[in-house]
mmCIF file of C-alpha atoms and ligand atoms in Angstrom:
data_model
loop_
_atom_site.group_PDB
_atom_site.id
_atom_site.type_symbol
_atom_site.label_atom_id
_atom_site.label_comp_id
_atom_site.label_asym_id
_atom_site.label_seq_id
_atom_site.Cartn_x
_atom_site.Cartn_y
_atom_site.Cartn_z
ATOM 1 C CA MET A 318 38.245 64.095 116.796
ATOM 2 C CA ASN A 319 36.824 60.674 116.090
ATOM 3 C CA TYR A 320 33.909 59.634 113.966
ATOM 4 C CA ARG A 321 32.109 56.441 113.130
ATOM 5 C CA VAL A 322 29.731 55.719 110.252
ATOM 6 C CA SER A 323 27.195 52.893 110.257
ATOM 7 C CA ASN A 324 24.440 51.662 107.958
ATOM 8 C CA TYR A 325 20.937 50.931 109.192
ATOM 9 C CA PHE A 326 17.651 49.726 107.703
ATOM 10 C CA LEU A 327 14.696 51.515 109.290
ATOM 11 C CA GLU A 328 11.614 49.294 109.017
ATOM 12 C CA PHE A 329 8.048 50.544 108.718
ATOM 13 C CA LYS A 330 5.408 49.061 111.015
ATOM 14 C CA THR A 331 3.292 48.510 107.925
ATOM 15 C CA PRO A 332 4.568 48.620 104.316
ATOM 16 C CA PHE A 333 4.275 52.232 103.242
ATOM 17 C CA ALA A 334 2.554 53.158 99.989
ATOM 18 C CA ILE A 335 2.704 56.548 98.279
ATOM 19 C CA ALA A 336 2.461 57.603 94.629
ATOM 20 C CA HIS A 337 6.133 56.552 94.071
ATOM 21 C CA GLY A 338 5.440 52.915 95.114
ATOM 22 C CA THR A 339 5.399 50.671 98.194
ATOM 23 C CA ARG A 340 8.345 49.703 100.387
ATOM 24 C CA ASP A 341 9.171 48.022 103.735
ATOM 25 C CA GLY A 342 11.715 50.473 105.051
ATOM 26 C CA THR A 343 14.465 52.950 104.299
ATOM 27 C CA ASP A 344 18.265 52.858 104.259
ATOM 28 C CA LEU A 345 19.835 55.213 106.772
ATOM 29 C CA VAL A 346 23.409 56.188 107.526
ATOM 30 C CA PHE A 347 24.289 57.193 111.078
ATOM 31 C CA LEU A 348 27.314 59.281 111.966
ATOM 32 C CA GLN A 349 28.646 59.490 115.496
ATOM 33 C CA ILE A 350 31.293 62.085 116.254
ATOM 34 C CA SER A 351 33.233 62.350 119.506
ATOM 35 C CA GLU A 352 35.537 64.947 120.971
ATOM 36 C CA ASN A 353 36.241 65.964 124.580
ATOM 37 C CA SER A 354 34.226 62.941 125.776
ATOM 38 C CA ILE A 355 31.089 64.311 124.098
ATOM 39 C CA LEU A 356 29.277 62.039 121.656
ATOM 40 C CA ALA A 357 26.877 63.414 119.046
ATOM 41 C CA ASN A 358 24.846 61.746 116.315
ATOM 42 C CA GLY A 359 23.772 62.626 112.809
ATOM 43 C CA GLU A 360 21.630 60.820 110.248
ATOM 44 C CA ALA A 361 21.101 60.615 106.508
ATOM 45 C CA SER A 362 17.874 59.090 105.167
ATOM 46 C CA LEU A 363 18.040 57.564 101.697
ATOM 47 C CA PRO A 364 14.671 56.763 100.137
ATOM 48 C CA PRO A 365 15.214 54.818 96.895
ATOM 49 C CA TYR A 366 13.789 57.471 94.553
ATOM 50 C CA LEU A 367 16.648 59.856 95.399
ATOM 51 C CA SER A 368 20.149 59.594 93.955
ATOM 52 C CA GLU A 369 22.187 59.372 97.161
ATOM 53 C CA THR A 370 22.999 55.947 98.594
ATOM 54 C CA SER A 371 24.548 54.575 101.786
ATOM 55 C CA LEU A 372 27.808 54.267 99.874
ATOM 56 C CA SER A 373 27.784 57.823 98.493
ATOM 57 C CA VAL A 374 26.997 59.224 101.952
ATOM 58 C CA THR A 375 29.777 57.201 103.583
ATOM 59 C CA ASP A 376 32.250 58.299 100.905
ATOM 60 C CA PHE A 377 31.247 61.928 101.370
ATOM 61 C CA ILE A 378 31.633 61.761 105.159
ATOM 62 C CA ASN A 379 35.052 60.089 104.922
ATOM 63 C CA SER A 380 36.196 62.596 102.372
ATOM 64 C CA PHE A 381 34.922 65.586 104.364
ATOM 65 C CA PHE A 382 36.624 64.564 107.597
ATOM 66 C CA GLU A 383 39.800 63.586 105.757
ATOM 67 C CA ASN A 384 39.981 67.103 104.317
ATOM 68 C CA ASN A 385 38.812 68.973 107.419
ATOM 69 C CA LYS A 386 40.705 67.504 110.337
ATOM 70 C CA ASP A 387 40.407 70.700 112.420
ATOM 71 C CA VAL A 388 36.661 70.944 111.834
ATOM 72 C CA PHE A 389 35.949 71.389 115.552
ATOM 73 C CA PHE A 390 37.424 74.887 115.604
ATOM 74 C CA ASN A 391 33.978 76.505 115.546
ATOM 75 C CA LEU A 392 30.484 75.651 114.356
ATOM 76 C CA GLN A 393 30.053 78.421 111.781
ATOM 77 C CA ASP A 394 33.396 77.604 110.213
ATOM 78 C CA ALA A 395 32.611 73.878 110.122
ATOM 79 C CA ILE A 396 29.164 74.431 108.585
ATOM 80 C CA SER A 397 30.455 76.827 105.982
ATOM 81 C CA ARG A 398 33.184 74.361 104.978
ATOM 82 C CA LEU A 399 30.628 71.568 104.831
ATOM 83 C CA HIS A 400 28.287 73.357 102.461
ATOM 84 C CA ASN A 401 31.143 74.450 100.228
ATOM 85 C CA PHE A 402 32.589 70.939 100.134
ATOM 86 C CA LYS A 403 31.402 69.432 96.824
ATOM 87 C CA THR A 404 28.024 70.126 95.231
ATOM 88 C CA GLY A 405 24.847 68.110 95.895
ATOM 89 C CA ASN A 406 25.145 65.340 98.534
ATOM 90 C CA PHE A 407 22.384 66.972 100.578
ATOM 91 C CA SER A 408 21.545 64.002 102.822
ATOM 92 C CA ALA A 409 25.244 63.449 103.523
ATOM 93 C CA LYS A 410 25.610 67.137 104.391
ATOM 94 C CA ALA A 411 22.496 66.954 106.585
ATOM 95 C CA CYS A 412 24.031 63.984 108.419
ATOM 96 C CA ILE A 413 27.217 65.898 109.283
ATOM 97 C CA ASP A 414 25.342 69.171 109.902
ATOM 98 C CA ILE A 415 23.013 67.479 112.419
ATOM 99 C CA ALA A 416 25.903 65.786 114.235
ATOM 100 C CA LEU A 417 27.839 69.066 114.451
ATOM 101 C CA HIS A 418 24.837 70.985 115.816
ATOM 102 C CA ASN A 419 24.216 68.244 118.372
ATOM 103 C CA TRP A 420 27.882 68.235 119.411
ATOM 104 C CA TYR A 421 28.112 72.009 119.861
ATOM 105 C CA ALA A 422 24.816 72.168 121.761
ATOM 106 C CA ALA A 423 25.873 69.303 124.043
ATOM 107 C CA HIS A 424 29.236 70.990 124.573
ATOM 108 C CA ALA A 425 27.414 74.181 125.668
ATOM 109 C CA GLY A 426 25.010 72.161 127.836
ATOM 110 C CA ILE A 427 21.903 73.454 126.029
ATOM 111 C CA THR A 428 19.495 72.252 123.356
ATOM 112 C CA VAL A 429 19.997 72.956 119.666
ATOM 113 C CA TRP A 430 17.010 75.321 119.506
ATOM 114 C CA GLN A 431 18.448 77.289 122.413
ATOM 115 C CA MET A 432 21.874 77.390 120.792
ATOM 116 C CA LEU A 433 20.280 78.765 117.620
ATOM 117 C CA GLY A 434 18.417 81.480 119.530
ATOM 118 C CA LEU A 435 15.051 79.970 118.589
ATOM 119 C CA LYS A 436 11.969 79.466 120.748
ATOM 120 C CA ASN A 437 10.083 76.432 121.981
ATOM 121 C CA GLU A 438 6.760 78.109 121.197
ATOM 122 C CA PRO A 439 4.447 78.304 119.455
ATOM 123 C CA LEU A 440 4.683 74.599 118.687
ATOM 124 C CA PRO A 441 2.744 73.880 115.491
ATOM 125 C CA LEU A 442 0.442 70.896 115.094
ATOM 126 C CA CYS A 443 2.119 67.765 113.749
ATOM 127 C CA THR A 444 0.470 65.585 111.131
ATOM 128 C CA PHE A 445 0.089 61.827 111.495
ATOM 129 C CA THR A 446 0.555 60.116 108.140
ATOM 130 C CA ILE A 447 -1.958 57.713 106.645
ATOM 131 C CA GLY A 448 -0.338 55.878 103.700
ATOM 132 C CA MET A 449 -2.317 54.477 100.802
ATOM 133 C CA GLY A 450 -3.904 51.123 101.517
ATOM 134 C CA SER A 451 -7.010 49.050 102.016
ATOM 135 C CA LYS A 452 -9.999 50.421 103.898
ATOM 136 C CA GLU A 453 -9.122 48.170 106.863
ATOM 137 C CA LEU A 454 -5.585 49.522 106.945
ATOM 138 C CA ILE A 455 -6.817 53.109 106.760
ATOM 139 C CA ILE A 456 -9.217 52.527 109.664
ATOM 140 C CA LYS A 457 -6.348 51.024 111.693
ATOM 141 C CA LYS A 458 -4.062 53.985 110.922
ATOM 142 C CA VAL A 459 -6.716 56.559 111.827
ATOM 143 C CA ALA A 460 -7.199 54.759 115.158
ATOM 144 C CA GLU A 461 -3.431 54.937 115.791
ATOM 145 C CA ALA A 462 -3.600 58.688 115.210
ATOM 146 C CA ILE A 463 -5.932 59.263 118.155
ATOM 147 C CA ASP A 464 -3.569 61.753 119.851
ATOM 148 C CA PHE A 465 -3.093 63.818 116.676
ATOM 149 C CA LYS A 466 -5.343 66.672 115.580
ATOM 150 C CA ILE A 467 -4.475 66.696 111.884
ATOM 151 C CA LEU A 468 -3.850 63.797 109.500
ATOM 152 C CA LYS A 469 -1.670 63.613 106.413
ATOM 153 C CA VAL A 470 -3.176 61.570 103.629
ATOM 154 C CA LYS A 471 -1.201 60.232 100.683
ATOM 155 C CA LEU A 472 -3.133 60.463 97.408
ATOM 156 C CA GLY A 473 -2.171 60.224 93.738
ATOM 157 C CA GLY A 474 -3.258 56.635 93.143
ATOM 158 C CA GLU A 475 -6.262 54.961 91.560
ATOM 159 C CA ASN A 476 -8.746 55.335 94.398
ATOM 160 C CA ASP A 477 -8.224 58.785 95.910
ATOM 161 C CA LYS A 478 -11.915 59.484 96.551
ATOM 162 C CA GLU A 479 -12.391 56.084 98.211
ATOM 163 C CA ILE A 480 -9.510 56.805 100.579
ATOM 164 C CA ILE A 481 -10.937 60.179 101.582
ATOM 165 C CA ASN A 482 -14.446 58.744 101.954
ATOM 166 C CA SER A 483 -13.101 55.898 104.134
ATOM 167 C CA ILE A 484 -11.391 58.399 106.398
ATOM 168 C CA ARG A 485 -14.426 60.661 106.534
ATOM 169 C CA GLU A 486 -16.607 57.758 107.667
ATOM 170 C CA ILE A 487 -14.589 57.585 110.879
ATOM 171 C CA THR A 488 -13.122 61.019 111.571
ATOM 172 C CA GLU A 489 -13.709 64.701 110.839
ATOM 173 C CA LYS A 490 -10.118 65.712 111.661
ATOM 174 C CA PRO A 491 -8.597 68.216 109.203
ATOM 175 C CA LEU A 492 -6.521 66.588 106.473
ATOM 176 C CA CYS A 493 -3.304 67.597 104.730
ATOM 177 C CA VAL A 494 -3.289 65.919 101.336
ATOM 178 C CA ASP A 495 0.095 64.901 99.858
ATOM 179 C CA VAL A 496 -0.083 63.825 96.221
ATOM 180 C CA ASN A 497 3.688 63.271 95.704
ATOM 181 C CA GLN A 498 3.365 64.521 92.062
ATOM 182 C CA GLY A 499 0.777 61.824 91.449
ATOM 183 C CA TRP A 500 -1.831 63.817 89.475
ATOM 184 C CA LYS A 501 -0.621 64.144 85.921
ATOM 185 C CA ARG A 502 -3.179 66.492 84.259
ATOM 186 C CA LYS A 503 -3.815 69.952 85.667
ATOM 187 C CA GLU A 504 -7.539 69.777 84.831
ATOM 188 C CA ASP A 505 -7.918 66.520 86.796
ATOM 189 C CA ALA A 506 -5.981 68.019 89.683
ATOM 190 C CA LEU A 507 -8.279 71.062 89.786
ATOM 191 C CA GLU A 508 -11.367 68.845 89.730
ATOM 192 C CA MET A 509 -10.034 66.763 92.645
ATOM 193 C CA ILE A 510 -9.140 69.891 94.605
ATOM 194 C CA HIS A 511 -12.681 71.224 94.130
ATOM 195 C CA TRP A 512 -14.026 67.895 95.413
ATOM 196 C CA LEU A 513 -11.635 68.021 98.381
ATOM 197 C CA THR A 514 -12.761 71.544 99.269
ATOM 198 C CA GLU A 515 -15.852 70.014 100.870
ATOM 199 C CA LYS A 516 -13.767 67.516 102.883
ATOM 200 C CA ASN A 517 -12.072 69.742 105.479
ATOM 201 C CA VAL A 518 -8.652 69.782 103.801
ATOM 202 C CA LEU A 519 -6.016 72.291 104.974
ATOM 203 C CA PHE A 520 -3.751 72.187 101.932
ATOM 204 C CA ILE A 521 -2.658 70.103 98.950
ATOM 205 C CA GLU A 522 1.032 69.131 98.740
ATOM 206 C CA GLN A 523 2.778 68.688 95.392
ATOM 207 C CA PRO A 524 -0.257 67.784 93.267
ATOM 208 C CA LEU A 525 1.567 67.899 89.908
ATOM 209 C CA PRO A 526 5.005 66.773 88.632
ATOM 210 C CA LYS A 527 7.713 68.968 90.130
ATOM 211 C CA ASN A 528 9.219 70.302 86.901
ATOM 212 C CA ASN A 529 6.002 71.571 85.348
ATOM 213 C CA LEU A 530 5.967 75.154 86.605
ATOM 214 C CA ASP A 531 3.472 76.389 84.001
ATOM 215 C CA ASP A 532 0.836 73.885 85.113
ATOM 216 C CA ALA A 533 1.598 74.661 88.748
ATOM 217 C CA LEU A 534 1.011 78.371 88.078
ATOM 218 C CA TRP A 535 -2.261 77.570 86.282
ATOM 219 C CA LEU A 536 -3.439 75.359 89.136
ATOM 220 C CA HIS A 537 -2.381 77.797 91.828
ATOM 221 C CA GLU A 538 -4.345 80.602 90.205
ATOM 222 C CA LYS A 539 -7.534 78.531 90.125
ATOM 223 C CA SER A 540 -7.241 76.379 93.242
ATOM 224 C CA PRO A 541 -9.676 77.062 96.083
ATOM 225 C CA LEU A 542 -7.245 75.351 98.514
ATOM 226 C CA PRO A 543 -3.642 76.342 99.382
ATOM 227 C CA ILE A 544 -0.984 74.398 97.496
ATOM 228 C CA TYR A 545 2.367 73.490 99.046
ATOM 229 C CA ALA A 546 5.548 72.586 97.161
ATOM 230 C CA ASP A 547 7.612 69.610 98.271
ATOM 231 C CA GLU A 548 9.519 67.864 95.468
ATOM 232 C CA ALA A 549 9.501 71.139 93.452
ATOM 233 C CA VAL A 550 11.683 72.916 96.007
ATOM 234 C CA GLN A 551 14.891 71.444 97.414
ATOM 235 C CA VAL A 552 17.252 74.172 98.589
ATOM 236 C CA PRO A 553 16.801 77.796 99.744
ATOM 237 C CA SER A 554 17.602 79.226 96.302
ATOM 238 C CA ASP A 555 14.726 77.216 94.769
ATOM 239 C CA VAL A 556 12.103 79.048 96.823
ATOM 240 C CA ALA A 557 12.107 82.263 94.771
ATOM 241 C CA LYS A 558 11.710 80.264 91.547
ATOM 242 C CA ILE A 559 8.435 78.652 92.633
ATOM 243 C CA LYS A 560 6.994 81.361 94.876
ATOM 244 C CA ASP A 561 4.204 82.386 92.469
ATOM 245 C CA ALA A 562 3.024 78.821 91.879
ATOM 246 C CA TYR A 563 2.551 77.723 95.505
ATOM 247 C CA ASP A 564 1.216 79.038 98.812
ATOM 248 C CA GLY A 565 3.732 77.236 100.987
ATOM 249 C CA VAL A 566 6.756 74.968 101.031
ATOM 250 C CA ASN A 567 7.802 71.751 102.711
ATOM 251 C CA MET A 568 11.283 72.112 104.203
ATOM 252 C CA LYS A 569 13.129 68.859 104.894
ATOM 253 C CA LEU A 570 16.626 68.689 106.346
ATOM 254 C CA MET A 571 17.524 65.859 103.951
ATOM 255 C CA LYS A 572 16.572 67.930 100.900
ATOM 256 C CA CYS A 573 18.536 71.061 101.730
ATOM 257 C CA GLY A 574 21.521 69.786 103.709
ATOM 258 C CA GLY A 575 20.612 70.110 107.377
ATOM 259 C CA ILE A 576 19.700 72.577 110.101
ATOM 260 C CA SER A 577 21.718 75.574 108.909
ATOM 261 C CA GLU A 578 20.327 75.430 105.353
ATOM 262 C CA GLY A 579 16.864 74.614 106.740
ATOM 263 C CA ILE A 580 16.814 77.932 108.606
ATOM 264 C CA LYS A 581 17.775 79.771 105.414
ATOM 265 C CA PHE A 582 15.088 77.863 103.490
ATOM 266 C CA ILE A 583 12.399 78.938 105.965
ATOM 267 C CA ALA A 584 13.626 82.558 105.995
ATOM 268 C CA GLU A 585 13.453 82.614 102.199
ATOM 269 C CA ALA A 586 9.892 81.243 102.297
ATOM 270 C CA ARG A 587 8.792 83.886 104.803
ATOM 271 C CA LYS A 588 10.399 86.615 102.695
ATOM 272 C CA HIS A 589 7.955 85.640 99.951
ATOM 273 C CA GLN A 590 4.958 85.297 102.327
ATOM 274 C CA LEU A 591 4.820 81.517 101.906
ATOM 275 C CA GLY A 592 3.536 79.061 104.500
ATOM 276 C CA VAL A 593 6.031 76.630 105.995
ATOM 277 C CA LEU A 594 5.696 72.936 106.711
ATOM 278 C CA ILE A 595 8.666 71.184 108.303
ATOM 279 C CA GLY A 596 8.593 67.690 106.835
ATOM 280 C CA SER A 597 10.796 64.636 106.826
ATOM 281 C CA MET A 598 11.791 61.610 104.815
ATOM 282 C CA SER A 599 11.462 58.270 106.602
ATOM 283 C CA GLU A 600 13.796 59.125 109.434
ATOM 284 C CA SER A 601 14.670 57.841 112.866
ATOM 285 C CA GLY A 602 14.365 59.879 116.043
ATOM 286 C CA CYS A 603 17.820 61.378 115.443
ATOM 287 C CA ALA A 604 16.917 63.368 112.303
ATOM 288 C CA ILE A 605 13.327 63.993 113.427
ATOM 289 C CA ASN A 606 14.611 65.469 116.673
ATOM 290 C CA ALA A 607 16.957 67.715 114.683
ATOM 291 C CA ALA A 608 14.128 68.988 112.461
ATOM 292 C CA SER A 609 11.875 69.580 115.455
ATOM 293 C CA GLN A 610 14.380 72.095 116.848
ATOM 294 C CA LEU A 611 13.109 74.508 114.144
ATOM 295 C CA SER A 612 9.422 73.933 115.000
ATOM 296 C CA SER A 613 8.712 77.447 116.218
ATOM 297 C CA LEU A 614 9.494 78.742 112.694
ATOM 298 C CA ALA A 615 6.823 76.593 111.001
ATOM 299 C CA ASP A 616 3.052 76.624 110.535
ATOM 300 C CA TRP A 617 2.835 72.827 110.538
ATOM 301 C CA THR A 618 5.172 69.899 111.088
ATOM 302 C CA ASP A 619 5.172 66.450 109.538
ATOM 303 C CA LEU A 620 7.513 64.727 111.970
ATOM 304 C CA ASP A 621 5.716 61.509 112.896
ATOM 305 C CA GLY A 622 8.451 59.205 111.530
ATOM 306 C CA PRO A 623 9.329 57.476 114.816
ATOM 307 C CA LEU A 624 5.675 56.461 115.243
ATOM 308 C CA LEU A 625 5.538 54.779 111.838
ATOM 309 C CA THR A 626 8.651 52.612 112.275
ATOM 310 C CA LYS A 627 9.364 49.561 114.412
ATOM 311 C CA ASN A 628 13.129 49.691 114.992
ATOM 312 C CA ASN A 629 13.867 53.364 115.673
ATOM 313 C CA PRO A 630 17.186 53.308 117.575
ATOM 314 C CA PHE A 631 16.861 56.916 118.871
ATOM 315 C CA ASP A 632 13.927 57.092 121.270
ATOM 316 C CA VAL A 633 14.272 60.839 121.837
ATOM 317 C CA VAL A 634 11.199 62.458 120.274
ATOM 318 C CA ARG A 635 8.183 63.120 122.490
ATOM 319 C CA TYR A 636 4.659 63.997 121.343
ATOM 320 C CA GLY A 637 1.864 65.686 123.257
ATOM 321 C CA ASP A 638 -1.290 67.629 122.413
ATOM 322 C CA GLY A 639 -0.820 66.642 118.752
ATOM 323 C CA ARG A 640 2.594 68.313 118.566
ATOM 324 C CA VAL A 641 6.264 67.411 118.795
ATOM 325 C CA LEU A 642 7.365 68.550 122.243
ATOM 326 C CA LEU A 643 10.687 70.290 122.702
ATOM 327 C CA GLY A 644 12.908 69.583 125.702
HETATM 328 MG MG1 LIG B 919 5.513 65.413 100.400
#
């Protein structure tokens, strides 16, 4: 078994602004594994507000393979060893988990969703993300989203109503609003949600800071719109803790450690009658393609990453009818 790790900087087409700040791109780590002449890729995405770095991911990968030289014995064994190998390191685990799933699927000559016994239907609608920005930029982004039926709008800044009004001047498409913890007072959040109720909004994602469960419960009880958790829920075992404060959850492979944990995360959400969004960090086609394999389990996907970046090295994700298509 051979493996190779490389660093990459994934650049946005336009600098991307959300409530955490603005940036030009995202550090990625790619892993390529090879065995029996089959190559397979994995990816870790490392936005700067999270604790993992290119170095920590590389160290984790080296350490894992050093200690698991016979990891190709079988997929279940490899995945179970991976998730029991050190705590945390979720993006690093996702990177290896994705590469292993891709390798085993390629070895069997089928897709990952087929290998997992999943379906390629129904395929949920995928959002196209409109970052914060000037009115001109917003108009440009909405025009780029012509093939998409729902838009994701980033709020939580100084001019939330202006952004929504700018969008509503040019399109009536349903909006998913992602606040990225940007509203600090529950009363202000409730007022904004009431205002948004008239604006054809499907749901509000992470309106309040992730650790304030009491305020989230208060808001959830009063909100006329569904509220989804993103930053407040990372791994499958978090879902039960927040289930009464949200209507749905955003599952990301980078948060929970990859495809195998992602399936558990979604199962846990369904057990508690929660909606499911499959989301992503800023990721290349490699990780987006991996997440899309679970599409049939979700109500919505937020997997437009390859369309927002200018140097995606994995041109493998296809879109059609406002959805991510599965091969
Ligand atoms: Mg989010």
